[in-house]
Amino acid sequence: MTAEIAALPAGATSASTKVATHDAEIDQLFGVDSPLGHAVGGFRPRQSQTEMAKAIANAIANQNTLIAEAGTGTGKTFAYLVPSLLWGGKVIISTGTKNLQDQLFLRDIPTVRKALAVPVSVALLKGRANYVCHFHLERTLQNGRLTSRDDVGYLREISRFMKTTSSGDKAELSKVPETALVWNLVTSTRDTCMGAECQYYQDCFVMKARKEAQQADVVVVNHHLFFADVALKDTGVAELLPSANTIIFDEAHQLPETATLFFGDTISTSNVLELCRDVLAEGLSHARDGADWAAVVTPVERAARDLRLTFPQDIVRLAVNQIAPSSPFFPALETLKDELDGMIAVLQKQAERAETIEQCRVRGIEIATRLDAWNKPKGDVIIGQESVLWVEAFSSSLQLHQTPLSIAPIFNKQREGVPRTWIFTSATLAVKNDFNHYSAQMGLWNEPAHSWPSPFDYDSQGLLYVPTGLPQPNSPEYTDAVIDAALPVIEAAGGGAFLLCTTIRAVNRAAERLREEFERRKLPFPLMVQGEAGRTELLDRFRAAGNAVLIGSQSFWEGVDVRGDALSLVIIDKLPFSPPDDPVLAARIEALERKGMNGFMHHQLPAAIINLKQGAGRLIRDETDRGVLMICDPRLISKPYGKRIWQSLPSFKRTRELDMVRTFFASTLVVAEDAE
């Protein structure tokens, strides 16, 4: 740090004195000539970033909670890293994805730590499925249960990797795709971990990562890990919480969905079939003479598959009260529970033969216990104040879900106890500067919330275009009408477009139409479609092309950063309302309406606006970016709530005229040529 900072008053104990000291340090640190300014290439002082850093320092000094919305370009990462590294004590930073975890750990935190010259130790903690397990790797090498030539090659690479890695983190091994099935065979789960009984316990990468996290000043986790631990106590986060002074959630808009996933419960026919596979393998390995293992597992496997077949359709989502009392689902569920009990009884008799058989018995009991949550009178309406039971069928599995209607009381309970600072930050938490929706979802009532505007000049950098003449979004020809409206805009932009759709069906139809039209019109724009390659690969190809058109659904609405000329047009096919037949949404709306509230205005609309803000945020990523946001949904204009939606978006100029869009892109071209 500079001499001026070092000379500031030290030893202050009152919170107000601390805040004044922190404010003075932050003013200096966020200047061009500060250590931070020198450390970051192209650093530009931003008032909103400085103000946000002061607010977070204030919350840390007073052990308060703060909801902090920071517009795109504010620089929120440094705004929370600087005060937390300087004054946060033990800090847990939780972010949205493993990619963002790696970015924080490998790039952002080292930059800030070096600039501040603070002796802060940092650890990266991921879920156990990210670390190679010595025991499961050895077992897989020995028994060779591999089904493809690729997996054989991948296993060889993993075996080599284990001889040189100090972390065991599969992210370090780029030669093996993250989606390769072999990873499931060489990593552990909570159910298959041997714990302290394992012969490799002292060398275990999961245990090593947790130990490093225990000793570090700053620990970087992700939301899935954080909430899996709160729910399952299986990731090491629970051991960190008691000593943490400050907890920061980046990309905090994702928390309600992530927490809902983990505070609920899901049991799948796939879980049952995986257990049967392991029971057969372990029984034959360690107790071949103890039972006819094939005869033990076959009835359970058959019952699991029969349960899936009670819904003949490929994809089904139904609350349990929507399933007819006469449905074969209910007797099939009872049959599965009975057959599972029979298998558990056999495992009980053989459990002493091997630790892995005992492990299978414990897993079986856990599955049976979770299935008992469904042991209700047939056809009963099981939607109470607390949770909704619902089924989801896929092509080869059936999932039984128990989902809480609100995570607020559960999460509030987690925040009780030792006073500490909680920071919730994202670019999208408010609806027109109103945080009530987010606060209610997370149980953060009466907690301070603040929004810092983006430093971008949206009025001159962007244009919001809502085309005329489109049919209603539920019309069968809607996607075709979107493409018809989008084609002249894509041509005017010279490519460089995202088409963000709300459904996979729309992605597929849009791709089909654009391929035909590009070919027919001899348009030179490379077309990239979600699913044809991984997200990272598609984005790399999109940036490199410079004039491509990328079609994607939900995974491209957020966490995607394309700067410069490669992206100058974002087209959104329709407002991202959740499907009205979603069982959890229906139950939540019903619960709100029982309290006299309007389910649409209090839940569906704000959720859609926050989602839309994420999609719109893909367009302008830098002070020099220019582009058009095209929202095709006529409800933005025709419905009374439309105004509330576009008032929550960046303050672009607005038009419904295609000629104005063409003029905008023509002027953008002139600006670019002048710059050259």
GROMACS .gro file of N, CA and C in nm, residues 215-286:
model
  216
  215GLN      N    1  -0.786  -2.356   0.672
  215GLN     CA    2  -0.673  -2.274   0.715
  215GLN      C    3  -0.665  -2.141   0.640
  216ALA      N    4  -0.738  -2.128   0.529
  216ALA     CA    5  -0.725  -2.008   0.445
  216ALA      C    6  -0.804  -1.891   0.500
  217ASP      N    7  -0.760  -1.770   0.463
  217ASP     CA    8  -0.834  -1.648   0.499
  217ASP      C    9  -0.954  -1.627   0.408
  218VAL      N   10  -0.938  -1.662   0.279
  218VAL     CA   11  -1.045  -1.644   0.181
  218VAL      C   12  -1.070  -1.779   0.113
  219VAL      N   13  -1.196  -1.820   0.111
  219VAL     CA   14  -1.232  -1.947   0.048
  219VAL      C   15  -1.333  -1.920  -0.063
  220VAL      N   16  -1.304  -1.972  -0.182
  220VAL     CA   17  -1.393  -1.952  -0.296
  220VAL      C   18  -1.472  -2.080  -0.321
  221VAL      N   19  -1.604  -2.070  -0.312
  221VAL     CA   20  -1.694  -2.184  -0.335
  221VAL      C   21  -1.793  -2.144  -0.444
  222ASN      N   22  -1.887  -2.235  -0.475
  222ASN     CA   23  -1.997  -2.195  -0.564
  222ASN      C   24  -2.130  -2.222  -0.495
  223HIS      N   25  -2.237  -2.165  -0.550
  223HIS     CA   26  -2.367  -2.171  -0.483
  223HIS      C   27  -2.413  -2.316  -0.461
  224HIS      N   28  -2.391  -2.401  -0.562
  224HIS     CA   29  -2.434  -2.541  -0.547
  224HIS      C   30  -2.364  -2.605  -0.428
  225LEU      N   31  -2.235  -2.578  -0.415
  225LEU     CA   32  -2.158  -2.636  -0.305
  225LEU      C   33  -2.208  -2.581  -0.171
  226PHE      N   34  -2.229  -2.451  -0.165
  226PHE     CA   35  -2.272  -2.387  -0.041
  226PHE      C   36  -2.404  -2.447   0.008
  227PHE      N   37  -2.501  -2.456  -0.082
  227PHE     CA   38  -2.633  -2.502  -0.038
  227PHE      C   39  -2.642  -2.654  -0.027
  228ALA      N   40  -2.560  -2.725  -0.103
  228ALA     CA   41  -2.553  -2.870  -0.083
  228ALA      C   42  -2.505  -2.899   0.058
  229ASP      N   43  -2.411  -2.816   0.104
  229ASP     CA   44  -2.359  -2.837   0.239
  229ASP      C   45  -2.462  -2.804   0.345
  230VAL      N   46  -2.532  -2.692   0.324
  230VAL     CA   47  -2.635  -2.653   0.420
  230VAL      C   48  -2.738  -2.765   0.432
  231ALA      N   49  -2.769  -2.829   0.316
  231ALA     CA   50  -2.871  -2.933   0.316
  231ALA      C   51  -2.815  -3.069   0.359
  232LEU      N   52  -2.693  -3.103   0.312
  232LEU     CA   53  -2.642  -3.239   0.328
  232LEU      C   54  -2.525  -3.252   0.425
  233LYS      N   55  -2.465  -3.135   0.461
  233LYS     CA   56  -2.345  -3.134   0.546
  233LYS      C   57  -2.237  -3.224   0.486
  234ASP      N   58  -2.214  -3.209   0.355
  234ASP     CA   59  -2.122  -3.302   0.291
  234ASP      C   60  -2.017  -3.234   0.205
  235THR      N   61  -1.995  -3.105   0.217
  235THR     CA   62  -1.899  -3.043   0.126
  235THR      C   63  -1.786  -2.970   0.198
  236GLY      N   64  -1.791  -2.963   0.329
  236GLY     CA   65  -1.685  -2.894   0.402
  236GLY      C   66  -1.718  -2.750   0.433
  237VAL      N   67  -1.825  -2.695   0.371
  237VAL     CA   68  -1.861  -2.556   0.397
  237VAL      C   69  -1.910  -2.539   0.541
  238ALA      N   70  -1.985  -2.637   0.590
  238ALA     CA   71  -2.040  -2.628   0.726
  238ALA      C   72  -1.928  -2.612   0.829
  239GLU      N   73  -1.813  -2.674   0.801
  239GLU     CA   74  -1.700  -2.661   0.893
  239GLU      C   75  -1.638  -2.521   0.886
  240LEU      N   76  -1.659  -2.452   0.772
  240LEU     CA   77  -1.601  -2.318   0.755
  240LEU      C   78  -1.689  -2.210   0.816
  241LEU      N   79  -1.820  -2.231   0.812
  241LEU     CA   80  -1.914  -2.125   0.851
  241LEU      C   81  -1.891  -2.068   0.991
  242PRO      N   82  -1.867  -2.154   1.092
  242PRO     CA   83  -1.853  -2.096   1.227
  242PRO      C   84  -1.743  -1.991   1.237
  243SER      N   85  -1.635  -2.005   1.159
  243SER     CA   86  -1.523  -1.911   1.171
  243SER      C   87  -1.530  -1.796   1.070
  244ALA      N   88  -1.631  -1.795   0.982
  244ALA     CA   89  -1.639  -1.693   0.877
  244ALA      C   90  -1.694  -1.562   0.932
  245ASN      N   91  -1.623  -1.452   0.904
  245ASN     CA   92  -1.672  -1.319   0.941
  245ASN      C   93  -1.760  -1.259   0.832
  246THR      N   94  -1.728  -1.293   0.707
  246THR     CA   95  -1.795  -1.230   0.593
  246THR      C   96  -1.829  -1.336   0.489
  247ILE      N   97  -1.953  -1.334   0.443
  247ILE     CA   98  -1.996  -1.425   0.335
  247ILE      C   99  -2.049  -1.340   0.221
  248ILE      N  100  -1.992  -1.360   0.103
  248ILE     CA  101  -2.031  -1.281  -0.014
  248ILE      C  102  -2.087  -1.374  -0.120
  249PHE      N  103  -2.209  -1.348  -0.164
  249PHE     CA  104  -2.268  -1.421  -0.276
  249PHE      C  105  -2.263  -1.334  -0.400
  250ASP      N  106  -2.177  -1.370  -0.495
  250ASP     CA  107  -2.175  -1.304  -0.626
  250ASP      C  108  -2.276  -1.378  -0.715
  251GLU      N  109  -2.326  -1.311  -0.819
  251GLU     CA  110  -2.435  -1.370  -0.901
  251GLU      C  111  -2.548  -1.418  -0.809
  252ALA      N  112  -2.583  -1.332  -0.714
  252ALA     CA  113  -2.678  -1.371  -0.609
  252ALA      C  114  -2.820  -1.390  -0.661
  253HIS      N  115  -2.849  -1.344  -0.782
  253HIS     CA  116  -2.983  -1.364  -0.838
  253HIS      C  117  -3.012  -1.513  -0.858
  254GLN      N  118  -2.907  -1.597  -0.863
  254GLN     CA  119  -2.927  -1.741  -0.883
  254GLN      C  120  -2.963  -1.815  -0.754
  255LEU      N  121  -2.950  -1.747  -0.641
  255LEU     CA  122  -2.965  -1.818  -0.512
  255LEU      C  123  -3.104  -1.879  -0.489
  256PRO      N  124  -3.215  -1.806  -0.519
  256PRO     CA  125  -3.344  -1.867  -0.491
  256PRO      C  126  -3.363  -2.003  -0.559
  257GLU      N  127  -3.321  -2.011  -0.685
  257GLU     CA  128  -3.337  -2.138  -0.758
  257GLU      C  129  -3.243  -2.245  -0.704
  258THR      N  130  -3.117  -2.207  -0.677
  258THR     CA  131  -3.020  -2.305  -0.627
  258THR      C  132  -3.061  -2.355  -0.488
  259ALA      N  133  -3.101  -2.263  -0.402
  259ALA     CA  134  -3.140  -2.303  -0.267
  259ALA      C  135  -3.264  -2.391  -0.270
  260THR      N  136  -3.359  -2.358  -0.358
  260THR     CA  137  -3.480  -2.440  -0.371
  260THR      C  138  -3.444  -2.584  -0.407
  261LEU      N  139  -3.346  -2.597  -0.497
  261LEU     CA  140  -3.302  -2.730  -0.541
  261LEU      C  141  -3.250  -2.812  -0.423
  262PHE      N  142  -3.171  -2.748  -0.336
  262PHE     CA  143  -3.107  -2.825  -0.228
  262PHE      C  144  -3.190  -2.834  -0.101
  263PHE      N  145  -3.279  -2.738  -0.078
  263PHE     CA  146  -3.363  -2.748   0.041
  263PHE      C  147  -3.481  -2.841   0.016
  264GLY      N  148  -3.501  -2.877  -0.110
  264GLY     CA  149  -3.601  -2.978  -0.143
  264GLY      C  150  -3.535  -3.115  -0.145
  265ASP      N  151  -3.604  -3.211  -0.206
  265ASP     CA  152  -3.550  -3.346  -0.213
  265ASP      C  153  -3.593  -3.408  -0.346
  266THR      N  154  -3.502  -3.480  -0.409
  266THR     CA  155  -3.534  -3.549  -0.534
  266THR      C  156  -3.482  -3.691  -0.527
  267ILE      N  157  -3.568  -3.785  -0.563
  267ILE     CA  158  -3.526  -3.924  -0.572
  267ILE      C  159  -3.567  -3.974  -0.710
  268SER      N  160  -3.479  -4.048  -0.774
  268SER     CA  161  -3.500  -4.085  -0.913
  268SER      C  162  -3.492  -4.236  -0.930
  269THR      N  163  -3.563  -4.287  -1.032
  269THR     CA  164  -3.549  -4.429  -1.064
  269THR      C  165  -3.404  -4.459  -1.104
  270SER      N  166  -3.331  -4.359  -1.155
  270SER     CA  167  -3.189  -4.380  -1.189
  270SER      C  168  -3.108  -4.408  -1.063
  271ASN      N  169  -3.142  -4.341  -0.950
  271ASN     CA  170  -3.073  -4.369  -0.824
  271ASN      C  171  -3.090  -4.516  -0.784
  272VAL      N  172  -3.211  -4.566  -0.805
  272VAL     CA  173  -3.240  -4.706  -0.769
  272VAL      C  174  -3.160  -4.800  -0.860
  273LEU      N  175  -3.158  -4.772  -0.990
  273LEU     CA  176  -3.086  -4.860  -1.084
  273LEU      C  177  -2.935  -4.857  -1.059
  274GLU      N  178  -2.881  -4.738  -1.022
  274GLU     CA  179  -2.738  -4.730  -0.989
  274GLU      C  180  -2.707  -4.813  -0.864
  275LEU      N  181  -2.796  -4.807  -0.766
  275LEU     CA  182  -2.778  -4.888  -0.645
  275LEU      C  183  -2.779  -5.037  -0.680
  276CYS      N  184  -2.873  -5.077  -0.765
  276CYS     CA  185  -2.881  -5.218  -0.804
  276CYS      C  186  -2.752  -5.263  -0.874
  277ARG      N  187  -2.700  -5.176  -0.961
  277ARG     CA  188  -2.574  -5.208  -1.031
  277ARG      C  189  -2.461  -5.232  -0.931
  278ASP      N  190  -2.452  -5.145  -0.828
  278ASP     CA  191  -2.345  -5.157  -0.730
  278ASP      C  192  -2.366  -5.277  -0.637
  279VAL      N  193  -2.493  -5.304  -0.604
  279VAL     CA  194  -2.523  -5.421  -0.519
  279VAL      C  195  -2.477  -5.548  -0.590
  280LEU      N  196  -2.508  -5.560  -0.719
  280LEU     CA  197  -2.469  -5.679  -0.796
  280LEU      C  198  -2.316  -5.691  -0.800
  281ALA      N  199  -2.247  -5.581  -0.828
  281ALA     CA  200  -2.100  -5.585  -0.839
  281ALA      C  201  -2.036  -5.620  -0.705
  282GLU      N  202  -2.081  -5.556  -0.597
  282GLU     CA  203  -2.019  -5.579  -0.466
  282GLU      C  204  -2.056  -5.716  -0.410
  283GLY      N  205  -2.180  -5.757  -0.436
  283GLY     CA  206  -2.221  -5.890  -0.390
  283GLY      C  207  -2.139  -6.000  -0.455
  284LEU      N  208  -2.120  -5.991  -0.586
  284LEU     CA  209  -2.041  -6.092  -0.658
  284LEU      C  210  -1.894  -6.086  -0.618
  285SER      N  211  -1.844  -5.965  -0.585
  285SER     CA  212  -1.702  -5.951  -0.548
  285SER      C  213  -1.673  -6.005  -0.408
  286HIS      N  214  -1.765  -5.981  -0.313
  286HIS     CA  215  -1.732  -6.006  -0.172
  286HIS      C  216  -1.819  -6.111  -0.103
   0.00000   0.00000   0.00000
